PDB file of C-alpha atoms in Angstrom:
ATOM      1  CA  MET A   1     122.830  99.400  86.283  1.00  0.00           C
ATOM      2  CA  TRP A   2     126.421  99.842  86.319  1.00  0.00           C
ATOM      3  CA  GLY A   3     126.814 100.281  90.135  1.00  0.00           C
ATOM      4  CA  VAL A   4     125.190  96.682  90.824  1.00  0.00           C
ATOM      5  CA  ASP A   5     128.592  95.390  91.331  1.00  0.00           C
ATOM      6  CA  SER A   6     129.064  97.332  94.493  1.00  0.00           C
ATOM      7  CA  VAL A   7     125.557  95.556  95.695  1.00  0.00           C
ATOM      8  CA  PRO A   8     125.877  92.965  98.369  1.00  0.00           C
ATOM      9  CA  HIS A   9     124.440  89.699  96.932  1.00  0.00           C
ATOM     10  CA  SER A  10     122.110  89.614 100.043  1.00  0.00           C
ATOM     11  CA  LYS A  11     120.798  93.012  98.586  1.00  0.00           C
ATOM     12  CA  ARG A  12     120.760  92.017  94.644  1.00  0.00           C
ATOM     13  CA  GLY A  13     117.050  90.400  94.983  1.00  0.00           C
ATOM     14  CA  HIS A  14     116.099  94.002  96.241  1.00  0.00           C
ATOM     15  CA  TRP A  15     117.844  95.718  93.595  1.00  0.00           C
ATOM     16  CA  PHE A  16     116.168  93.415  90.860  1.00  0.00           C
ATOM     17  CA  PHE A  17     112.792  93.891  92.510  1.00  0.00           C
ATOM     18  CA  GLN A  18     113.562  98.001  92.778  1.00  0.00           C
ATOM     19  CA  LEU A  19     114.345  97.887  89.002  1.00  0.00           C
ATOM     20  CA  SER A  20     111.615  96.064  87.763  1.00  0.00           C
ATOM     21  CA  PHE A  21     109.208  98.908  89.697  1.00  0.00           C
ATOM     22  CA  ALA A  22     111.547 101.781  87.997  1.00  0.00           C
ATOM     23  CA  ALA A  23     110.385  99.741  84.793  1.00  0.00           C
ATOM     24  CA  ALA A  24     106.872  99.904  85.566  1.00  0.00           C
ATOM     25  CA  ALA A  25     106.466 103.504  86.515  1.00  0.00           C
ATOM     26  CA  SER A  26     107.981 104.186  83.553  1.00  0.00           C
ATOM     27  CA  THR A  27     105.718 101.998  80.977  1.00  0.00           C
ATOM     28  CA  ILE A  28     102.319 103.266  82.890  1.00  0.00           C
ATOM     29  CA  VAL A  29     103.077 106.299  80.492  1.00  0.00           C
ATOM     30  CA  SER A  30     103.058 104.691  77.192  1.00  0.00           C
ATOM     31  CA  GLY A  31      99.711 103.735  77.250  1.00  0.00           C
ATOM     32  CA  ALA A  32      98.183 107.606  77.646  1.00  0.00           C
ATOM     33  CA  VAL A  33     100.809 108.520  74.781  1.00  0.00           C
ATOM     34  CA  ALA A  34     100.482 105.876  72.248  1.00  0.00           C
ATOM     35  CA  GLU A  35     100.523 106.737  68.610  1.00  0.00           C
ATOM     36  CA  ARG A  36     101.346 109.980  69.607  1.00  0.00           C
ATOM     37  CA  CYS A  37     104.977 109.943  70.807  1.00  0.00           C
ATOM     38  CA  THR A  38     108.371 109.673  68.967  1.00  0.00           C
ATOM     39  CA  LEU A  39     110.185 106.517  69.851  1.00  0.00           C
ATOM     40  CA  VAL A  40     113.098 109.567  70.436  1.00  0.00           C
ATOM     41  CA  ALA A  41     110.917 111.213  72.982  1.00  0.00           C
ATOM     42  CA  TYR A  42     109.832 107.915  74.203  1.00  0.00           C
ATOM     43  CA  ALA A  43     113.304 106.545  75.252  1.00  0.00           C
ATOM     44  CA  ILE A  44     113.768 110.446  76.921  1.00  0.00           C
ATOM     45  CA  TYR A  45     110.803 110.373  79.215  1.00  0.00           C
ATOM     46  CA  THR A  46     111.525 106.505  80.172  1.00  0.00           C
ATOM     47  CA  SER A  47     115.326 107.392  81.042  1.00  0.00           C
ATOM     48  CA  ILE A  48     114.176 110.285  83.053  1.00  0.00           C
ATOM     49  CA  ILE A  49     111.998 108.756  84.988  1.00  0.00           C
ATOM     50  CA  SER A  50     113.649 105.257  85.434  1.00  0.00           C
ATOM     51  CA  ALA A  51     117.503 107.382  85.942  1.00  0.00           C
ATOM     52  CA  ILE A  52     115.946 110.550  87.955  1.00  0.00           C
ATOM     53  CA  ILE A  53     112.219 111.066  89.164  1.00  0.00           C
ATOM     54  CA  TYR A  54     111.800 107.190  90.501  1.00  0.00           C
ATOM     55  CA  PRO A  55     114.571 107.110  92.417  1.00  0.00           C
ATOM     56  CA  LEU A  56     113.888 110.041  94.156  1.00  0.00           C
ATOM     57  CA  VAL A  57     110.516 109.334  94.722  1.00  0.00           C
ATOM     58  CA  SER A  58     111.283 105.711  96.194  1.00  0.00           C
ATOM     59  CA  HIS A  59     113.815 106.947  98.399  1.00  0.00           C
ATOM     60  CA  TRP A  60     111.098 109.431 100.119  1.00  0.00           C
ATOM     61  CA  ALA A  61     109.030 106.602 100.379  1.00  0.00           C
ATOM     62  CA  TRP A  62     110.838 103.496 101.212  1.00  0.00           C
ATOM     63  CA  SER A  63     114.181 104.848 102.793  1.00  0.00           C
ATOM     64  CA  GLU A  64     114.357 104.766 106.748  1.00  0.00           C
ATOM     65  CA  ASP A  65     115.379 108.767 106.197  1.00  0.00           C
ATOM     66  CA  GLY A  66     112.865 109.523 103.494  1.00  0.00           C
ATOM     67  CA  TRP A  67     110.559 112.400 104.708  1.00  0.00           C
ATOM     68  CA  LEU A  68     107.081 110.384 103.514  1.00  0.00           C
ATOM     69  CA  GLN A  69     108.495 107.384 105.465  1.00  0.00           C
ATOM     70  CA  VAL A  70     109.106 109.644 108.501  1.00  0.00           C
ATOM     71  CA  LEU A  71     105.791 110.960 108.348  1.00  0.00           C
ATOM     72  CA  GLY A  72     104.115 107.426 108.606  1.00  0.00           C
ATOM     73  CA  TYR A  73     103.347 106.992 105.216  1.00  0.00           C
ATOM     74  CA  ARG A  74     103.178 103.603 103.956  1.00  0.00           C
ATOM     75  CA  ASP A  75     103.303 101.866 100.454  1.00  0.00           C
ATOM     76  CA  LEU A  76     103.589  97.787 100.304  1.00  0.00           C
ATOM     77  CA  ALA A  77     103.243  97.333  96.977  1.00  0.00           C
ATOM     78  CA  GLY A  78     103.875 100.622  94.853  1.00  0.00           C
ATOM     79  CA  GLY A  79     100.281 102.210  95.062  1.00  0.00           C
ATOM     80  CA  GLY A  80     101.723 105.657  95.137  1.00  0.00           C
ATOM     81  CA  VAL A  81     105.630 105.283  94.428  1.00  0.00           C
ATOM     82  CA  VAL A  82     105.270 103.312  91.480  1.00  0.00           C
ATOM     83  CA  HIS A  83     101.156 103.797  90.498  1.00  0.00           C
ATOM     84  CA  LEU A  84     100.361 107.047  90.970  1.00  0.00           C
ATOM     85  CA  LEU A  85     103.816 108.092  89.990  1.00  0.00           C
ATOM     86  CA  GLY A  86     103.209 107.072  86.413  1.00  0.00           C
ATOM     87  CA  GLY A  87      99.722 108.239  86.335  1.00  0.00           C
ATOM     88  CA  ASN A  88     100.501 111.596  86.712  1.00  0.00           C
ATOM     89  CA  CYS A  89     103.188 111.149  84.247  1.00  0.00           C
ATOM     90  CA  ALA A  90     101.154 109.943  81.900  1.00  0.00           C
ATOM     91  CA  LEU A  91      98.319 112.428  82.860  1.00  0.00           C
ATOM     92  CA  ILE A  92     101.074 115.202  81.698  1.00  0.00           C
ATOM     93  CA  GLY A  93     101.997 113.879  78.472  1.00  0.00           C
ATOM     94  CA  ALA A  94      98.457 113.162  77.607  1.00  0.00           C
ATOM     95  CA  VAL A  95      97.492 116.772  78.391  1.00  0.00           C
ATOM     96  CA  VAL A  96     100.617 118.234  76.707  1.00  0.00           C
ATOM     97  CA  LEU A  97     100.315 115.638  73.321  1.00  0.00           C
ATOM     98  CA  GLY A  98      96.225 115.850  73.279  1.00  0.00           C
ATOM     99  CA  SER A  99      93.878 113.283  72.416  1.00  0.00           C
ATOM    100  CA  ARG A 100      93.985 111.283  69.315  1.00  0.00           C
ATOM    101  CA  ILE A 101      93.395 112.125  65.893  1.00  0.00           C
ATOM    102  CA  GLY A 102      89.333 111.624  65.791  1.00  0.00           C
ATOM    103  CA  ARG A 103      88.672 110.686  69.677  1.00  0.00           C
ATOM    104  CA  PHE A 104      86.621 113.397  71.043  1.00  0.00           C
ATOM    105  CA  GLU A 105      85.319 114.728  67.037  1.00  0.00           C
ATOM    106  CA  LYS A 106      81.558 114.630  66.115  1.00  0.00           C
ATOM    107  CA  SER A 107      81.364 112.310  63.223  1.00  0.00           C
ATOM    108  CA  PRO A 108      78.222 111.321  61.251  1.00  0.00           C
ATOM    109  CA  VAL A 109      79.129 107.568  62.676  1.00  0.00           C
ATOM    110  CA  GLY A 110      79.697 108.358  66.079  1.00  0.00           C
ATOM    111  CA  GLN A 111      76.204 110.483  66.838  1.00  0.00           C
ATOM    112  CA  GLN A 112      74.389 107.596  64.885  1.00  0.00           C
ATOM    113  CA  ASN A 113      75.785 104.632  66.934  1.00  0.00           C
ATOM    114  CA  HIS A 114      76.613 106.788  70.389  1.00  0.00           C
ATOM    115  CA  PHE A 115      74.283 109.449  70.531  1.00  0.00           C
ATOM    116  CA  THR A 116      70.324 109.834  71.235  1.00  0.00           C
ATOM    117  CA  ILE A 117      68.301 112.960  70.788  1.00  0.00           C
ATOM    118  CA  SER A 118      67.421 114.299  74.441  1.00  0.00           C
ATOM    119  CA  SER A 119      64.144 114.939  74.808  1.00  0.00           C
ATOM    120  CA  THR A 120      64.361 117.646  77.134  1.00  0.00           C
ATOM    121  CA  ALA A 121      65.738 119.906  74.732  1.00  0.00           C
ATOM    122  CA  SER A 122      63.825 122.123  72.823  1.00  0.00           C
ATOM    123  CA  ASN A 123      65.591 121.930  69.639  1.00  0.00           C
ATOM    124  CA  ASN A 124      66.621 117.981  69.820  1.00  0.00           C
ATOM    125  CA  ASN A 125      69.946 118.432  69.945  1.00  0.00           C
ATOM    126  CA  LEU A 126      72.192 115.486  69.786  1.00  0.00           C
ATOM    127  CA  MET A 127      73.396 114.164  73.321  1.00  0.00           C
ATOM    128  CA  PRO A 128      75.646 112.103  74.643  1.00  0.00           C
ATOM    129  CA  CYS A 129      73.830 108.920  75.761  1.00  0.00           C
ATOM    130  CA  SER A 130      76.782 109.065  78.334  1.00  0.00           C
ATOM    131  CA  LEU A 131      79.975 110.599  79.076  1.00  0.00           C
ATOM    132  CA  ALA A 132      81.931 107.432  77.984  1.00  0.00           C
ATOM    133  CA  CYS A 133      80.298 107.467  74.506  1.00  0.00           C
ATOM    134  CA  ALA A 134      81.271 110.870  74.078  1.00  0.00           C
ATOM    135  CA  ALA A 135      84.496 110.048  73.099  1.00  0.00           C
ATOM    136  CA  ASN A 136      84.425 108.282  69.366  1.00  0.00           C
ATOM    137  CA  PRO A 137      85.372 104.393  70.113  1.00  0.00           C
ATOM    138  CA  MET A 138      88.618 103.119  68.794  1.00  0.00           C
ATOM    139  CA  PRO A 139      88.925  99.630  69.384  1.00  0.00           C
ATOM    140  CA  GLY A 140      92.021  97.300  69.458  1.00  0.00           C
ATOM    141  CA  HIS A 141      92.790  95.521  66.300  1.00  0.00           C
ATOM    142  CA  SER A 142      92.913  91.931  68.378  1.00  0.00           C
ATOM    143  CA  SER A 143      90.295  91.147  71.305  1.00  0.00           C
ATOM    144  CA  LEU A 144      92.663  87.684  71.905  1.00  0.00           C
ATOM    145  CA  LEU A 145      95.733  89.338  71.943  1.00  0.00           C
ATOM    146  CA  SER A 146      94.442  92.254  74.457  1.00  0.00           C
ATOM    147  CA  GLY A 147      92.930  88.900  76.797  1.00  0.00           C
ATOM    148  CA  PHE A 148      96.390  87.370  76.407  1.00  0.00           C
ATOM    149  CA  GLY A 149      98.487  90.690  77.428  1.00  0.00           C
ATOM    150  CA  GLY A 150      96.001  90.739  80.161  1.00  0.00           C
ATOM    151  CA  LEU A 151      96.094  87.585  81.504  1.00  0.00           C
ATOM    152  CA  LEU A 152      99.799  88.262  81.398  1.00  0.00           C
ATOM    153  CA  LEU A 153      99.491  91.388  83.480  1.00  0.00           C
ATOM    154  CA  ALA A 154      97.223  89.449  85.949  1.00  0.00           C
ATOM    155  CA  VAL A 155     100.229  87.113  86.387  1.00  0.00           C
ATOM    156  CA  THR A 156     102.746  89.388  86.969  1.00  0.00           C
ATOM    157  CA  PHE A 157     100.460  91.572  89.385  1.00  0.00           C
ATOM    158  CA  LEU A 158     100.232  88.485  91.888  1.00  0.00           C
ATOM    159  CA  ALA A 159     104.111  88.161  91.930  1.00  0.00           C
ATOM    160  CA  PHE A 160     104.281  91.813  91.595  1.00  0.00           C
ATOM    161  CA  ASN A 161     102.164  91.748  95.218  1.00  0.00           C
ATOM    162  CA  GLY A 162     103.143  88.979  96.661  1.00  0.00           C
ATOM    163  CA  ALA A 163     106.767  89.704  96.579  1.00  0.00           C
ATOM    164  CA  SER A 164     106.597  92.933  97.914  1.00  0.00           C
ATOM    165  CA  VAL A 165     106.247  91.457 101.326  1.00  0.00           C
ATOM    166  CA  GLY A 166     109.799  91.126 101.104  1.00  0.00           C
ATOM    167  CA  GLN A 167     110.927  87.615 101.831  1.00  0.00           C
ATOM    168  CA  VAL A 168     108.335  84.344 102.236  1.00  0.00           C
ATOM    169  CA  THR A 169     111.118  81.790 104.148  1.00  0.00           C
ATOM    170  CA  GLY A 170     113.929  82.804 106.080  1.00  0.00           C
ATOM    171  CA  GLY A 171     111.955  85.435 108.168  1.00  0.00           C
ATOM    172  CA  ASN A 172     109.042  85.220 110.793  1.00  0.00           C
ATOM    173  CA  GLY A 173     106.314  82.741 110.756  1.00  0.00           C
ATOM    174  CA  GLN A 174     104.075  85.627 109.352  1.00  0.00           C
ATOM    175  CA  ASP A 175     105.712  86.184 106.043  1.00  0.00           C
ATOM    176  CA  ALA A 176     104.289  83.704 103.934  1.00  0.00           C
ATOM    177  CA  SER A 177     100.801  83.978 105.286  1.00  0.00           C
ATOM    178  CA  THR A 178     101.033  87.896 104.756  1.00  0.00           C
ATOM    179  CA  ALA A 179     101.999  86.881 101.028  1.00  0.00           C
ATOM    180  CA  ALA A 180      98.815  84.568 101.120  1.00  0.00           C
ATOM    181  CA  ILE A 181      96.922  87.439 101.645  1.00  0.00           C
ATOM    182  CA  VAL A 182      98.288  89.770  99.527  1.00  0.00           C
ATOM    183  CA  ALA A 183      97.415  87.177  96.752  1.00  0.00           C
ATOM    184  CA  VAL A 184      94.232  86.280  97.499  1.00  0.00           C
ATOM    185  CA  ASN A 185      93.507  90.290  97.676  1.00  0.00           C
ATOM    186  CA  THR A 186      94.785  91.140  94.825  1.00  0.00           C
ATOM    187  CA  ILE A 187      92.380  88.332  93.006  1.00  0.00           C
ATOM    188  CA  LEU A 188      89.121  89.504  94.919  1.00  0.00           C
ATOM    189  CA  GLY A 189      90.104  93.019  93.686  1.00  0.00           C
ATOM    190  CA  GLY A 190      90.206  92.357  90.279  1.00  0.00           C
ATOM    191  CA  SER A 191      87.554  89.811  90.376  1.00  0.00           C
ATOM    192  CA  GLY A 192      85.299  92.735  92.158  1.00  0.00           C
ATOM    193  CA  ALA A 193      86.477  95.531  89.418  1.00  0.00           C
ATOM    194  CA  ILE A 194      85.102  92.822  86.414  1.00  0.00           C
ATOM    195  CA  ILE A 195      81.627  92.282  88.242  1.00  0.00           C
ATOM    196  CA  ALA A 196      81.579  96.353  89.113  1.00  0.00           C
ATOM    197  CA  ILE A 197      82.240  96.787  85.017  1.00  0.00           C
ATOM    198  CA  MET A 198      79.870  94.661  83.540  1.00  0.00           C
ATOM    199  CA  ALA A 199      76.987  95.357  85.766  1.00  0.00           C
ATOM    200  CA  ASN A 200      77.482  99.033  84.710  1.00  0.00           C
ATOM    201  CA  LEU A 201      77.964  98.279  81.025  1.00  0.00           C
ATOM    202  CA  LYS A 202      74.641  95.992  81.309  1.00  0.00           C
ATOM    203  CA  ALA A 203      72.912  99.005  83.163  1.00  0.00           C
ATOM    204  CA  HIS A 204      74.089 101.336  80.548  1.00  0.00           C
ATOM    205  CA  SER A 205      72.249  99.153  77.924  1.00  0.00           C
ATOM    206  CA  TYR A 206      69.364  98.892  79.977  1.00  0.00           C
ATOM    207  CA  PHE A 207      69.090 102.980  80.215  1.00  0.00           C
ATOM    208  CA  TYR A 208      70.160 103.885  76.736  1.00  0.00           C
ATOM    209  CA  PRO A 209      68.551 101.162  74.534  1.00  0.00           C
ATOM    210  CA  THR A 210      69.021 103.310  71.491  1.00  0.00           C
ATOM    211  CA  CYS A 211      73.042 103.089  72.232  1.00  0.00           C
ATOM    212  CA  LYS A 212      74.743 100.780  69.553  1.00  0.00           C
ATOM    213  CA  SER A 213      77.757 100.377  72.384  1.00  0.00           C
ATOM    214  CA  PRO A 214      78.507  96.678  72.800  1.00  0.00           C
ATOM    215  CA  GLU A 215      76.187  94.869  75.798  1.00  0.00           C
ATOM    216  CA  TRP A 216      79.753  93.601  76.812  1.00  0.00           C
ATOM    217  CA  ASP A 217      83.175  95.534  75.857  1.00  0.00           C
ATOM    218  CA  MET A 218      85.748  92.906  76.395  1.00  0.00           C
ATOM    219  CA  GLY A 219      88.578  95.896  76.542  1.00  0.00           C
ATOM    220  CA  MET A 220      86.738  97.553  79.079  1.00  0.00           C
ATOM    221  CA  ILE A 221      86.390  94.262  81.395  1.00  0.00           C
ATOM    222  CA  ILE A 222      90.546  93.839  80.768  1.00  0.00           C
ATOM    223  CA  ASN A 223      90.909  97.367  81.791  1.00  0.00           C
ATOM    224  CA  ALA A 224      88.860  97.122  85.138  1.00  0.00           C
ATOM    225  CA  ALA A 225      90.179  93.733  86.446  1.00  0.00           C
ATOM    226  CA  LEU A 226      93.834  95.303  85.958  1.00  0.00           C
ATOM    227  CA  SER A 227      92.686  98.351  88.127  1.00  0.00           C
ATOM    228  CA  GLY A 228      91.359  96.258  90.562  1.00  0.00           C
ATOM    229  CA  MET A 229      94.194  94.799  91.102  1.00  0.00           C
ATOM    230  CA  VAL A 230      96.380  97.830  91.115  1.00  0.00           C
ATOM    231  CA  SER A 231      94.166  99.145  93.807  1.00  0.00           C
ATOM    232  CA  ILE A 232      95.555  96.309  96.192  1.00  0.00           C
ATOM    233  CA  HIS A 233      98.894  98.127  97.067  1.00  0.00           C
TER     234      HIS A 233
END
């Protein structure tokens, strides 16, 4: 931030774009440590990721003399540099902090709603009807706010991925076409993921009719859409 004055005006768009990437890499972690991380710890790990880890990884992948670039690694919009980096940091944070209290604890309510009696077990043990139902549901407090947040991220991903082309005007004639293709693929990726998760939810309710999980889950549909758009990197 303090060195931005030394950045040429022609490069400040690139600087701002990398700033948004650095922020995105650190914010990915917040979802994995939500409700189990103090504000001070959040500020510390965000500073470390943004100021130390991300600059190193982005240099490896996107600088002309970066060792990943030299080996032929290509990353258009940060699928590895941003999302894989943030995902690995999130995994480490989740392992260190552990799961939410009550997330994987067996409870009468959870067993009643999401467990079924195994017909193959000799003692009629309660078994989770699927891997997803092994965890106790912790839905958000507002589907409306979740949907609004998902919509904001969906619009952001269109700019995030499309702008990764680098320029739309002033370059060769293929720049605008490439950005348009990236935007279309981003929409198709999110749409395909929504169709896949809805088919999965429907199949779950068909094969496990005693499970009281909602047949259509707004939270899972939003997460699937975002995952599909992230895959177009």
